[in-house]
Amino acid sequence: MFIESKKNWLIVRILIIAVWLCIWQAVCDLTGLELILASPVNVFIQLCKLVSTSVFYTVLINSFFHITVGFLTACVIAVLLGVLAGKYQMVHEFFMPLIHLMKSLPVASFIILLLILFGSSKVSALISFIVVFPMVYSSVVAGMRQTDKKLLEMGELFSIGFVRTIKYIYLPQVLSYTRSSLKTAIGMSWKAGVSAEVIGLAKNSIGEQLYYAKLYLLTEQLFAWSIVVVGVSLLCEKTFFCLLVYLENSVFQGKIQGKLVGANKSDIGKIDRLSIEKICKKYGEAIVLKNVSAVFTEDKINCIMGKSGIGKTTLLKIIMKLLTPDSGVISKTGKISAVFQENRLIDKMSAIGNIMLVLEDTSKENEKRIRTLLTAILPQECMDMPIYKLSGGQKRRVAIARALLCECDICLMDEPFTGLDKESKQHVVQFVKEYTKNKITIIVTHSETEAKALDSRIYVLTSSNTVVTIQ
């Protein structure tokens, strides 16, 4: 309970540092070897003297510049190549020998080789790059490959485009994977960079100061510069992570960027019927769909019913083009929107942001219009809250609104009313009826009550995969 608040955490950390300083001072007093182990008081005095000189700032800025350039260059290149390697296995295989070499070869070997090739002035930047690159690259690749495949399917179905996919689906996952490695990488870049300066005796560098302090047994100065390295490394870490948080917030709270791909606005609404003929699909030896045929029109909502496991969701996924049928024909489908069995919303984006993500028109005027329409099924205060803070029923309503408010020819819904209470369901049913006009709408449901409330045409998928139509 004591360390729950930030203030108490700060007090605890100060006490811990004070205890270690006392231990340090006690060891100095017991050994009496001031020449080898300087006391914290003398080190602090020496640090104050260093800070008061112009040489200190010249040395600090020089080392900071070279190490930071190496670190940032490594991050940028590692992210770019990591994104490509995460999407394309061949790119990853091509860079694997280089990554293994960077990880396994001792840093000292790299430093000596770089000193021979480039001299001491560039060695700290280059060694920082070599240390940081494989750590960030590996994290980016892992983040790309662990990205939620269902969110990627959602992005593909709504045709949100490459830029939006990278920014709003891949970026959160990659950031979650790279945070810990970046924290380690910042410390390692300073550790390796300063080591390279020590070995290469780079002029006007922290490494050079450490070398001469060691050479002339200036223990107080050696400790003082070591504290500077630790302090600057921590400051860089805090600054860099503040920038990351700012970047993440600006992405998810700013205007949606990037264009949709697929059907043009002028093409929307030109499809008034959807036919499927002799659709077959099996998984291994299990036959899920066999010669399923039906015609769906826009004059009424179309509800597909049938017992669990009969193939209703599989049929929807085939129409969505997320699954390929083993055989059969589907007529031209145009632009499709969907409510999946799962909500498939981006947790860090707001409710309104998730809806704007699938729209071509992201202007303030259109956002205002969407907000007005959304009040029919979602409280005003929920619209700008991140999705992870909403209840299950509220998330479901956002997923339904996303499918209905985007421009499309066909709207597919898989058990859309799951998780809604009776009152919410009534509002959502009216919302669905209002915004499915002039669209071919197909809804999978187990509830005959829901189907009747929607005034729908009912299609019953039987165990023999025969579609029975109930007008």
GROMACS .gro file of C-alpha atoms in nm:
model
  471
    1MET     CA    1   0.000   0.000   0.000
    2PHE     CA    2   0.290   0.237   0.081
    3ILE     CA    3   0.437   0.238  -0.270
    4GLU     CA    4   0.116   0.271  -0.468
    5SER     CA    5   0.140   0.644  -0.550
    6LYS     CA    6   0.411   0.808  -0.764
    7LYS     CA    7   0.510   1.029  -0.473
    8ASN     CA    8   0.570   0.730  -0.248
    9TRP     CA    9   0.765   0.555  -0.526
   10LEU     CA   10   0.993   0.858  -0.547
   11ILE     CA   11   1.051   0.853  -0.172
   12VAL     CA   12   1.134   0.481  -0.186
   13ARG     CA   13   1.386   0.532  -0.466
   14ILE     CA   14   1.554   0.821  -0.285
   15LEU     CA   15   1.584   0.604   0.027
   16ILE     CA   16   1.733   0.318  -0.176
   17ILE     CA   17   1.991   0.550  -0.333
   18ALA     CA   18   2.073   0.691   0.012
   19VAL     CA   19   2.129   0.340   0.150
   20TRP     CA   20   2.369   0.252  -0.133
   21LEU     CA   21   2.559   0.579  -0.083
   22CYS     CA   22   2.595   0.493   0.285
   23ILE     CA   23   2.724   0.146   0.194
   24TRP     CA   24   2.970   0.305  -0.051
   25GLN     CA   25   3.093   0.548   0.214
   26ALA     CA   26   3.121   0.269   0.474
   27VAL     CA   27   3.337   0.056   0.240
   28CYS     CA   28   3.564   0.355   0.175
   29ASP     CA   29   3.604   0.417   0.547
   30LEU     CA   30   3.674   0.051   0.625
   31THR     CA   31   3.933   0.001   0.349
   32GLY     CA   32   4.094   0.345   0.365
   33LEU     CA   33   4.195   0.306   0.001
   34GLU     CA   34   4.090   0.650  -0.123
   35LEU     CA   35   4.330   0.626  -0.416
   36ILE     CA   36   4.151   0.318  -0.549
   37LEU     CA   37   3.797   0.369  -0.419
   38ALA     CA   38   3.701   0.736  -0.395
   39SER     CA   39   3.436   0.831  -0.142
   40PRO     CA   40   3.096   0.957  -0.263
   41VAL     CA   41   3.163   1.299  -0.107
   42ASN     CA   42   3.488   1.348  -0.299
   43VAL     CA   43   3.329   1.217  -0.619
   44PHE     CA   44   3.046   1.470  -0.580
   45ILE     CA   45   3.298   1.752  -0.528
   46GLN     CA   46   3.488   1.643  -0.839
   47LEU     CA   47   3.163   1.627  -1.038
   48CYS     CA   48   3.081   1.984  -0.938
   49LYS     CA   49   3.425   2.094  -1.054
   50LEU     CA   50   3.378   1.919  -1.390
   51VAL     CA   51   3.037   2.077  -1.448
   52SER     CA   52   3.184   2.425  -1.391
   53THR     CA   53   3.434   2.390  -1.678
   54SER     CA   54   3.377   2.452  -2.050
   55VAL     CA   55   3.568   2.134  -2.137
   56PHE     CA   56   3.297   1.927  -1.969
   57TYR     CA   57   3.029   2.055  -2.206
   58THR     CA   58   3.249   2.021  -2.513
   59VAL     CA   59   3.324   1.659  -2.424
   60LEU     CA   60   2.963   1.580  -2.329
   61ILE     CA   61   2.813   1.731  -2.647
   62ASN     CA   62   3.067   1.555  -2.868
   63SER     CA   63   3.000   1.210  -2.718
   64PHE     CA   64   2.626   1.272  -2.704
   65PHE     CA   65   2.616   1.369  -3.071
   66HIS     CA   66   2.807   1.063  -3.199
   67ILE     CA   67   2.630   0.806  -2.980
   68THR     CA   68   2.285   0.954  -3.044
   69VAL     CA   69   2.342   0.964  -3.420
   70GLY     CA   70   2.440   0.596  -3.413
   71PHE     CA   71   2.139   0.505  -3.198
   72LEU     CA   72   1.879   0.698  -3.402
   73THR     CA   73   2.019   0.580  -3.736
   74ALA     CA   74   2.003   0.221  -3.613
   75CYS     CA   75   1.643   0.267  -3.496
   76VAL     CA   76   1.524   0.418  -3.825
   77ILE     CA   77   1.692   0.157  -4.047
   78ALA     CA   78   1.596  -0.130  -3.814
   79VAL     CA   79   1.229  -0.024  -3.820
   80LEU     CA   80   1.221   0.009  -4.201
   81LEU     CA   81   1.393  -0.324  -4.262
   82GLY     CA   82   1.203  -0.490  -3.975
   83VAL     CA   83   0.869  -0.395  -4.130
   84LEU     CA   84   0.975  -0.545  -4.463
   85ALA     CA   85   1.118  -0.857  -4.296
   86GLY     CA   86   0.804  -0.899  -4.088
   87LYS     CA   87   0.590  -0.905  -4.402
   88TYR     CA   88   0.826  -1.093  -4.632
   89GLN     CA   89   1.010  -1.400  -4.505
   90MET     CA   90   1.270  -1.381  -4.783
   91VAL     CA   91   1.384  -1.036  -4.662
   92HIS     CA   92   1.421  -1.173  -4.309
   93GLU     CA   93   1.625  -1.472  -4.432
   94PHE     CA   94   1.852  -1.238  -4.629
   95PHE     CA   95   1.940  -1.031  -4.320
   96MET     CA   96   1.965  -1.318  -4.071
   97PRO     CA   97   2.342  -1.385  -4.123
   98LEU     CA   98   2.416  -1.016  -4.061
   99ILE     CA   99   2.197  -1.011  -3.749
  100HIS     CA  100   2.365  -1.324  -3.609
  101LEU     CA  101   2.707  -1.172  -3.676
  102MET     CA  102   2.617  -0.850  -3.494
  103LYS     CA  103   2.476  -1.042  -3.197
  104SER     CA  104   2.754  -1.299  -3.157
  105LEU     CA  105   3.079  -1.121  -3.244
  106PRO     CA  106   3.237  -0.948  -2.937
  107VAL     CA  107   3.198  -0.570  -2.929
  108ALA     CA  108   3.576  -0.533  -2.886
  109SER     CA  109   3.633  -0.710  -3.219
  110PHE     CA  110   3.400  -0.467  -3.394
  111ILE     CA  111   3.570  -0.170  -3.225
  112ILE     CA  112   3.916  -0.277  -3.341
  113LEU     CA  113   3.795  -0.343  -3.696
  114LEU     CA  114   3.614  -0.009  -3.714
  115LEU     CA  115   3.919   0.176  -3.579
  116ILE     CA  116   4.127   0.028  -3.862
  117LEU     CA  117   3.867   0.110  -4.128
  118PHE     CA  118   3.728   0.448  -4.016
  119GLY     CA  119   3.949   0.591  -3.742
  120SER     CA  120   3.859   0.696  -3.389
  121SER     CA  121   3.632   0.993  -3.470
  122LYS     CA  122   3.345   0.781  -3.607
  123VAL     CA  123   3.388   0.464  -3.404
  124SER     CA  124   3.142   0.550  -3.122
  125ALA     CA  125   2.858   0.621  -3.367
  126LEU     CA  126   2.927   0.306  -3.567
  127ILE     CA  127   2.953   0.079  -3.264
  128SER     CA  128   2.628   0.223  -3.124
  129PHE     CA  129   2.462   0.139  -3.454
  130ILE     CA  130   2.597  -0.217  -3.449
  131VAL     CA  131   2.480  -0.279  -3.092
  132VAL     CA  132   2.133  -0.124  -3.132
  133PHE     CA  133   2.036  -0.242  -3.482
  134PRO     CA  134   1.987  -0.617  -3.415
  135MET     CA  135   1.792  -0.552  -3.093
  136VAL     CA  136   1.543  -0.315  -3.254
  137TYR     CA  137   1.523  -0.511  -3.580
  138SER     CA  138   1.438  -0.838  -3.402
  139SER     CA  139   1.171  -0.667  -3.190
  140VAL     CA  140   1.008  -0.505  -3.494
  141VAL     CA  141   1.001  -0.836  -3.682
  142ALA     CA  142   0.847  -1.011  -3.380
  143GLY     CA  143   0.588  -0.733  -3.341
  144MET     CA  144   0.494  -0.748  -3.710
  145ARG     CA  145   0.450  -1.125  -3.696
  146GLN     CA  146   0.246  -1.117  -3.376
  147THR     CA  147   0.004  -0.854  -3.506
  148ASP     CA  148  -0.356  -0.966  -3.463
  149LYS     CA  149  -0.446  -1.147  -3.788
  150LYS     CA  150  -0.814  -1.074  -3.730
  151LEU     CA  151  -0.745  -0.700  -3.728
  152LEU     CA  152  -0.550  -0.740  -4.051
  153GLU     CA  153  -0.849  -0.922  -4.201
  154MET     CA  154  -1.072  -0.635  -4.089
  155GLY     CA  155  -0.840  -0.384  -4.256
  156GLU     CA  156  -0.832  -0.588  -4.575
  157LEU     CA  157  -1.210  -0.624  -4.585
  158PHE     CA  158  -1.273  -0.252  -4.532
  159SER     CA  159  -0.989  -0.169  -4.777
  160ILE     CA  160  -0.830   0.081  -4.537
  161GLY     CA  161  -0.507   0.087  -4.739
  162PHE     CA  162  -0.136   0.043  -4.667
  163VAL     CA  163  -0.076   0.366  -4.473
  164ARG     CA  164  -0.368   0.317  -4.233
  165THR     CA  165  -0.280  -0.049  -4.184
  166ILE     CA  166   0.077   0.035  -4.086
  167LYS     CA  167  -0.016   0.328  -3.859
  168TYR     CA  168  -0.322   0.195  -3.682
  169ILE     CA  169  -0.282  -0.184  -3.680
  170TYR     CA  170   0.089  -0.267  -3.703
  171LEU     CA  171   0.228   0.033  -3.508
  172PRO     CA  172   0.063  -0.044  -3.168
  173GLN     CA  173   0.182  -0.404  -3.182
  174VAL     CA  174   0.536  -0.310  -3.289
  175LEU     CA  175   0.560  -0.046  -3.015
  176SER     CA  176   0.453  -0.295  -2.748
  177TYR     CA  177   0.728  -0.533  -2.860
  178THR     CA  178   1.005  -0.274  -2.903
  179ARG     CA  179   0.962  -0.076  -2.581
  180SER     CA  180   1.167  -0.308  -2.360
  181SER     CA  181   1.434  -0.362  -2.626
  182LEU     CA  182   1.461   0.014  -2.686
  183LYS     CA  183   1.511   0.073  -2.315
  184THR     CA  184   1.797  -0.179  -2.314
  185ALA     CA  185   1.930  -0.047  -2.645
  186ILE     CA  186   1.970   0.309  -2.514
  187GLY     CA  187   2.181   0.190  -2.222
  188MET     CA  188   2.382  -0.044  -2.444
  189SER     CA  189   2.448   0.229  -2.701
  190TRP     CA  190   2.609   0.447  -2.434
  191LYS     CA  191   2.796   0.158  -2.279
  192ALA     CA  192   2.936   0.040  -2.613
  193GLY     CA  193   2.988   0.391  -2.750
  194VAL     CA  194   3.193   0.508  -2.453
  195SER     CA  195   3.390   0.181  -2.459
  196ALA     CA  196   3.475   0.249  -2.823
  197GLU     CA  197   3.593   0.600  -2.729
  198VAL     CA  198   3.814   0.456  -2.454
  199ILE     CA  199   3.978   0.202  -2.684
  200GLY     CA  200   4.008   0.444  -2.978
  201LEU     CA  201   4.102   0.747  -2.766
  202ALA     CA  202   3.855   0.962  -2.957
  203LYS     CA  203   3.939   1.329  -2.910
  204ASN     CA  204   3.716   1.542  -2.689
  205SER     CA  205   3.509   1.245  -2.576
  206ILE     CA  206   3.396   1.096  -2.246
  207GLY     CA  207   3.594   0.783  -2.331
  208GLU     CA  208   3.914   0.985  -2.361
  209GLN     CA  209   3.851   1.145  -2.021
  210LEU     CA  210   3.790   0.803  -1.865
  211TYR     CA  211   4.111   0.665  -2.018
  212TYR     CA  212   4.333   0.942  -1.881
  213ALA     CA  213   4.160   0.929  -1.542
  214LYS     CA  214   4.244   0.558  -1.526
  215LEU     CA  215   4.599   0.614  -1.656
  216TYR     CA  216   4.683   0.872  -1.388
  217LEU     CA  217   4.479   0.705  -1.113
  218LEU     CA  218   4.238   1.000  -1.091
  219THR     CA  219   3.976   0.782  -0.926
  220GLU     CA  220   3.745   1.067  -0.828
  221GLN     CA  221   3.737   1.193  -1.187
  222LEU     CA  222   3.683   0.836  -1.316
  223PHE     CA  223   3.379   0.792  -1.091
  224ALA     CA  224   3.249   1.139  -1.174
  225TRP     CA  225   3.256   1.074  -1.550
  226SER     CA  226   3.096   0.733  -1.493
  227ILE     CA  227   2.809   0.902  -1.309
  228VAL     CA  228   2.773   1.145  -1.600
  229VAL     CA  229   2.742   0.852  -1.844
  230VAL     CA  230   2.474   0.687  -1.629
  231GLY     CA  231   2.285   1.013  -1.584
  232VAL     CA  232   2.291   1.110  -1.952
  233SER     CA  233   2.187   0.756  -2.050
  234LEU     CA  234   1.886   0.773  -1.817
  235LEU     CA  235   1.797   1.121  -1.941
  236CYS     CA  236   1.811   1.000  -2.302
  237GLU     CA  237   1.590   0.706  -2.212
  238LYS     CA  238   1.325   0.923  -2.045
  239THR     CA  239   1.329   1.177  -2.330
  240PHE     CA  240   1.308   0.912  -2.599
  241PHE     CA  241   1.015   0.737  -2.432
  242CYS     CA  242   0.831   1.066  -2.384
  243LEU     CA  243   0.868   1.120  -2.760
  244LEU     CA  244   0.734   0.768  -2.822
  245VAL     CA  245   0.430   0.835  -2.605
  246TYR     CA  246   0.374   1.164  -2.788
  247LEU     CA  247   0.402   0.986  -3.124
  248GLU     CA  248   0.154   0.718  -3.018
  249ASN     CA  249  -0.094   0.974  -2.885
  250SER     CA  250  -0.065   1.189  -3.197
  251VAL     CA  251  -0.133   0.885  -3.415
  252PHE     CA  252  -0.442   0.764  -3.227
  253GLN     CA  253  -0.587   1.102  -3.133
  254GLY     CA  254  -0.506   1.289  -3.452
  255LYS     CA  255  -0.680   1.302  -3.787
  256ILE     CA  256  -0.705   0.971  -3.972
  257GLN     CA  257  -0.460   0.969  -4.263
  258GLY     CA  258  -0.417   0.745  -4.564
  259LYS     CA  259  -0.670   0.655  -4.832
  260LEU     CA  260  -0.911   0.369  -4.871
  261VAL     CA  261  -0.867   0.144  -5.171
  262GLY     CA  262  -1.128  -0.043  -5.371
  263ALA     CA  263  -1.457   0.067  -5.520
  264ASN     CA  264  -1.515   0.433  -5.607
  265LYS     CA  265  -1.801   0.625  -5.449
  266SER     CA  266  -1.973   0.639  -5.787
  267ASP     CA  267  -1.979   0.258  -5.797
  268ILE     CA  268  -2.143   0.218  -5.455
  269GLY     CA  269  -2.505   0.106  -5.464
  270LYS     CA  270  -2.503  -0.029  -5.819
  271ILE     CA  271  -2.532  -0.392  -5.704
  272ASP     CA  272  -2.890  -0.488  -5.612
  273ARG     CA  273  -2.851  -0.867  -5.591
  274LEU     CA  274  -2.592  -1.119  -5.482
  275SER     CA  275  -2.606  -1.477  -5.599
  276ILE     CA  276  -2.402  -1.776  -5.484
  277GLU     CA  277  -2.406  -2.096  -5.684
  278LYS     CA  278  -2.296  -2.443  -5.574
  279ILE     CA  279  -2.047  -2.323  -5.312
  280CYS     CA  280  -1.838  -2.606  -5.166
  281LYS     CA  281  -1.586  -2.590  -4.882
  282LYS     CA  282  -1.419  -2.853  -4.669
  283TYR     CA  283  -1.145  -2.860  -4.406
  284GLY     CA  284  -0.944  -3.178  -4.445
  285GLU     CA  285  -1.201  -3.454  -4.466
  286ALA     CA  286  -1.477  -3.251  -4.300
  287ILE     CA  287  -1.726  -3.112  -4.552
  288VAL     CA  288  -1.863  -2.780  -4.426
  289LEU     CA  289  -2.051  -2.655  -4.733
  290LYS     CA  290  -2.166  -2.861  -5.029
  291ASN     CA  291  -2.338  -2.711  -5.334
  292VAL     CA  292  -2.490  -2.418  -5.143
  293SER     CA  293  -2.687  -2.181  -5.366
  294ALA     CA  294  -2.894  -1.872  -5.284
  295VAL     CA  295  -2.987  -1.526  -5.408
  296PHE     CA  296  -2.984  -1.223  -5.176
  297THR     CA  297  -3.145  -0.892  -5.271
  298GLU     CA  298  -3.151  -0.542  -5.124
  299ASP     CA  299  -3.528  -0.506  -5.089
  300LYS     CA  300  -3.520  -0.677  -4.747
  301ILE     CA  301  -3.264  -0.773  -4.485
  302ASN     CA  302  -3.155  -1.133  -4.541
  303CYS     CA  303  -3.112  -1.351  -4.230
  304ILE     CA  304  -2.929  -1.684  -4.247
  305MET     CA  305  -3.028  -1.929  -3.975
  306GLY     CA  306  -2.930  -2.284  -3.889
  307LYS     CA  307  -2.783  -2.488  -3.607
  308SER     CA  308  -2.429  -2.430  -3.480
  309GLY     CA  309  -2.152  -2.570  -3.699
  310ILE     CA  310  -2.370  -2.584  -4.009
  311GLY     CA  311  -2.139  -2.347  -4.203
  312LYS     CA  312  -2.305  -2.005  -4.169
  313THR     CA  313  -1.987  -1.819  -4.067
  314THR     CA  314  -1.785  -2.004  -4.330
  315LEU     CA  315  -2.032  -1.892  -4.595
  316LEU     CA  316  -2.002  -1.529  -4.482
  317LYS     CA  317  -1.621  -1.548  -4.492
  318ILE     CA  318  -1.636  -1.682  -4.846
  319ILE     CA  319  -1.855  -1.388  -4.950
  320MET     CA  320  -1.609  -1.157  -4.771
  321LYS     CA  321  -1.328  -1.319  -4.977
  322LEU     CA  322  -1.145  -1.408  -4.656
  323LEU     CA  323  -1.186  -1.775  -4.751
  324THR     CA  324  -1.163  -1.929  -5.096
  325PRO     CA  325  -1.429  -2.188  -5.181
  326ASP     CA  326  -1.317  -2.524  -5.317
  327SER     CA  327  -1.567  -2.473  -5.597
  328GLY     CA  328  -1.869  -2.262  -5.685
  329VAL     CA  329  -1.938  -1.914  -5.814
  330ILE     CA  330  -2.020  -1.583  -5.641
  331SER     CA  331  -2.154  -1.294  -5.845
  332LYS     CA  332  -1.980  -0.955  -5.840
  333THR     CA  333  -1.976  -0.834  -5.481
  334GLY     CA  334  -1.853  -0.474  -5.490
  335LYS     CA  335  -1.748  -0.308  -5.164
  336ILE     CA  336  -1.821  -0.505  -4.846
  337SER     CA  337  -1.850  -0.405  -4.481
  338ALA     CA  338  -1.894  -0.648  -4.195
  339VAL     CA  339  -1.964  -0.714  -3.831
  340PHE     CA  340  -1.749  -1.013  -3.737
  341GLN     CA  341  -1.816  -1.262  -3.459
  342GLU     CA  342  -1.549  -1.068  -3.267
  343ASN     CA  343  -1.557  -0.689  -3.254
  344ARG     CA  344  -1.216  -0.647  -3.419
  345LEU     CA  345  -1.172  -0.292  -3.296
  346ILE     CA  346  -0.842  -0.113  -3.234
  347ASP     CA  347  -0.821  -0.084  -2.856
  348LYS     CA  348  -0.617   0.237  -2.834
  349MET     CA  349  -0.838   0.427  -3.077
  350SER     CA  350  -1.160   0.595  -2.971
  351ALA     CA  351  -1.504   0.475  -3.077
  352ILE     CA  352  -1.532   0.756  -3.331
  353GLY     CA  353  -1.175   0.688  -3.448
  354ASN     CA  354  -1.254   0.324  -3.523
  355ILE     CA  355  -1.544   0.434  -3.741
  356MET     CA  356  -1.354   0.712  -3.918
  357LEU     CA  357  -1.076   0.461  -3.992
  358VAL     CA  358  -1.293   0.287  -4.254
  359LEU     CA  359  -1.426   0.606  -4.416
  360GLU     CA  360  -1.291   0.783  -4.721
  361ASP     CA  361  -1.422   1.120  -4.603
  362THR     CA  362  -1.239   1.202  -4.278
  363SER     CA  363  -1.326   1.572  -4.274
  364LYS     CA  364  -1.448   1.745  -3.958
  365GLU     CA  365  -1.787   1.794  -4.118
  366ASN     CA  366  -1.828   1.422  -4.181
  367GLU     CA  367  -1.700   1.338  -3.834
  368LYS     CA  368  -1.964   1.569  -3.688
  369ARG     CA  369  -2.229   1.393  -3.896
  370ILE     CA  370  -2.110   1.049  -3.778
  371ARG     CA  371  -2.118   1.165  -3.415
  372THR     CA  372  -2.477   1.279  -3.456
  373LEU     CA  373  -2.583   0.947  -3.610
  374LEU     CA  374  -2.396   0.748  -3.346
  375THR     CA  375  -2.591   0.906  -3.058
  376ALA     CA  376  -2.882   0.677  -3.152
  377ILE     CA  377  -2.699   0.374  -3.007
  378LEU     CA  378  -2.401   0.504  -2.806
  379PRO     CA  379  -2.377   0.758  -2.520
  380GLN     CA  380  -2.204   1.083  -2.614
  381GLU     CA  381  -1.939   1.045  -2.344
  382CYS     CA  382  -1.825   0.711  -2.488
  383MET     CA  383  -1.741   0.839  -2.836
  384ASP     CA  384  -1.396   0.975  -2.752
  385MET     CA  385  -1.300   0.708  -2.501
  386PRO     CA  386  -1.045   0.447  -2.609
  387ILE     CA  387  -1.213   0.119  -2.695
  388TYR     CA  388  -1.049  -0.075  -2.411
  389LYS     CA  389  -1.241   0.141  -2.161
  390LEU     CA  390  -1.582   0.056  -2.306
  391SER     CA  391  -1.807  -0.227  -2.193
  392GLY     CA  392  -1.864  -0.534  -2.408
  393GLY     CA  393  -2.204  -0.411  -2.524
  394GLN     CA  394  -2.067  -0.067  -2.611
  395LYS     CA  395  -1.785  -0.221  -2.814
  396ARG     CA  396  -2.038  -0.431  -3.003
  397ARG     CA  397  -2.241  -0.122  -3.089
  398VAL     CA  398  -1.929   0.051  -3.222
  399ALA     CA  399  -1.854  -0.252  -3.442
  400ILE     CA  400  -2.211  -0.244  -3.578
  401ALA     CA  401  -2.195   0.132  -3.642
  402ARG     CA  402  -1.862   0.093  -3.824
  403ALA     CA  403  -2.015  -0.160  -4.063
  404LEU     CA  404  -2.331   0.041  -4.126
  405LEU     CA  405  -2.191   0.392  -4.158
  406CYS     CA  406  -1.920   0.317  -4.412
  407GLU     CA  407  -2.010   0.332  -4.781
  408CYS     CA  408  -2.061  -0.017  -4.918
  409ASP     CA  409  -2.270  -0.234  -5.148
  410ILE     CA  410  -2.297  -0.534  -4.916
  411CYS     CA  411  -2.314  -0.546  -4.537
  412LEU     CA  412  -2.248  -0.882  -4.369
  413MET     CA  413  -2.317  -0.936  -3.999
  414ASP     CA  414  -2.227  -1.244  -3.797
  415GLU     CA  415  -2.439  -1.262  -3.479
  416PRO     CA  416  -2.434  -0.879  -3.446
  417PHE     CA  417  -2.658  -0.859  -3.138
  418THR     CA  418  -2.442  -1.081  -2.919
  419GLY     CA  419  -2.377  -0.923  -2.578
  420LEU     CA  420  -2.649  -0.658  -2.604
  421ASP     CA  421  -2.913  -0.620  -2.335
  422LYS     CA  422  -3.282  -0.603  -2.428
  423GLU     CA  423  -3.305  -0.222  -2.435
  424SER     CA  424  -2.983  -0.175  -2.631
  425LYS     CA  425  -3.087  -0.444  -2.876
  426GLN     CA  426  -3.411  -0.262  -2.955
  427HIS     CA  427  -3.222   0.059  -3.038
  428VAL     CA  428  -2.963  -0.128  -3.244
  429VAL     CA  429  -3.229  -0.319  -3.441
  430GLN     CA  430  -3.386   0.014  -3.543
  431PHE     CA  431  -3.041   0.148  -3.630
  432VAL     CA  432  -2.971  -0.155  -3.849
  433LYS     CA  433  -3.305  -0.122  -4.028
  434GLU     CA  434  -3.243   0.248  -4.092
  435TYR     CA  435  -2.888   0.219  -4.229
  436THR     CA  436  -2.915  -0.098  -4.436
  437LYS     CA  437  -3.143   0.061  -4.695
  438ASN     CA  438  -3.006   0.034  -5.050
  439LYS     CA  439  -2.755  -0.227  -4.934
  440ILE     CA  440  -2.757  -0.602  -4.968
  441THR     CA  441  -2.758  -0.700  -4.601
  442ILE     CA  442  -2.695  -1.056  -4.482
  443ILE     CA  443  -2.718  -1.133  -4.111
  444VAL     CA  444  -2.631  -1.464  -3.945
  445THR     CA  445  -2.841  -1.522  -3.634
  446HIS     CA  446  -2.969  -1.805  -3.415
  447SER     CA  447  -3.266  -1.601  -3.296
  448GLU     CA  448  -3.591  -1.613  -3.491
  449THR     CA  449  -3.712  -1.324  -3.274
  450GLU     CA  450  -3.424  -1.107  -3.399
  451ALA     CA  451  -3.494  -1.206  -3.759
  452LYS     CA  452  -3.861  -1.113  -3.726
  453ALA     CA  453  -3.776  -0.783  -3.553
  454LEU     CA  454  -3.564  -0.695  -3.857
  455ASP     CA  455  -3.856  -0.773  -4.092
  456SER     CA  456  -3.613  -0.995  -4.276
  457ARG     CA  457  -3.628  -1.268  -4.535
  458ILE     CA  458  -3.512  -1.585  -4.360
  459TYR     CA  459  -3.280  -1.843  -4.517
  460VAL     CA  460  -3.245  -2.169  -4.323
  461LEU     CA  461  -2.925  -2.362  -4.392
  462THR     CA  462  -3.001  -2.731  -4.333
  463SER     CA  463  -2.770  -3.022  -4.252
  464SER     CA  464  -2.782  -3.125  -4.618
  465ASN     CA  465  -2.661  -2.769  -4.706
  466THR     CA  466  -2.994  -2.696  -4.872
  467VAL     CA  467  -3.105  -2.334  -4.834
  468VAL     CA  468  -3.473  -2.311  -4.741
  469THR     CA  469  -3.618  -1.962  -4.793
  470ILE     CA  470  -3.895  -1.837  -4.565
  471GLN     CA  471  -4.052  -1.520  -4.703
   0.00000   0.00000   0.00000
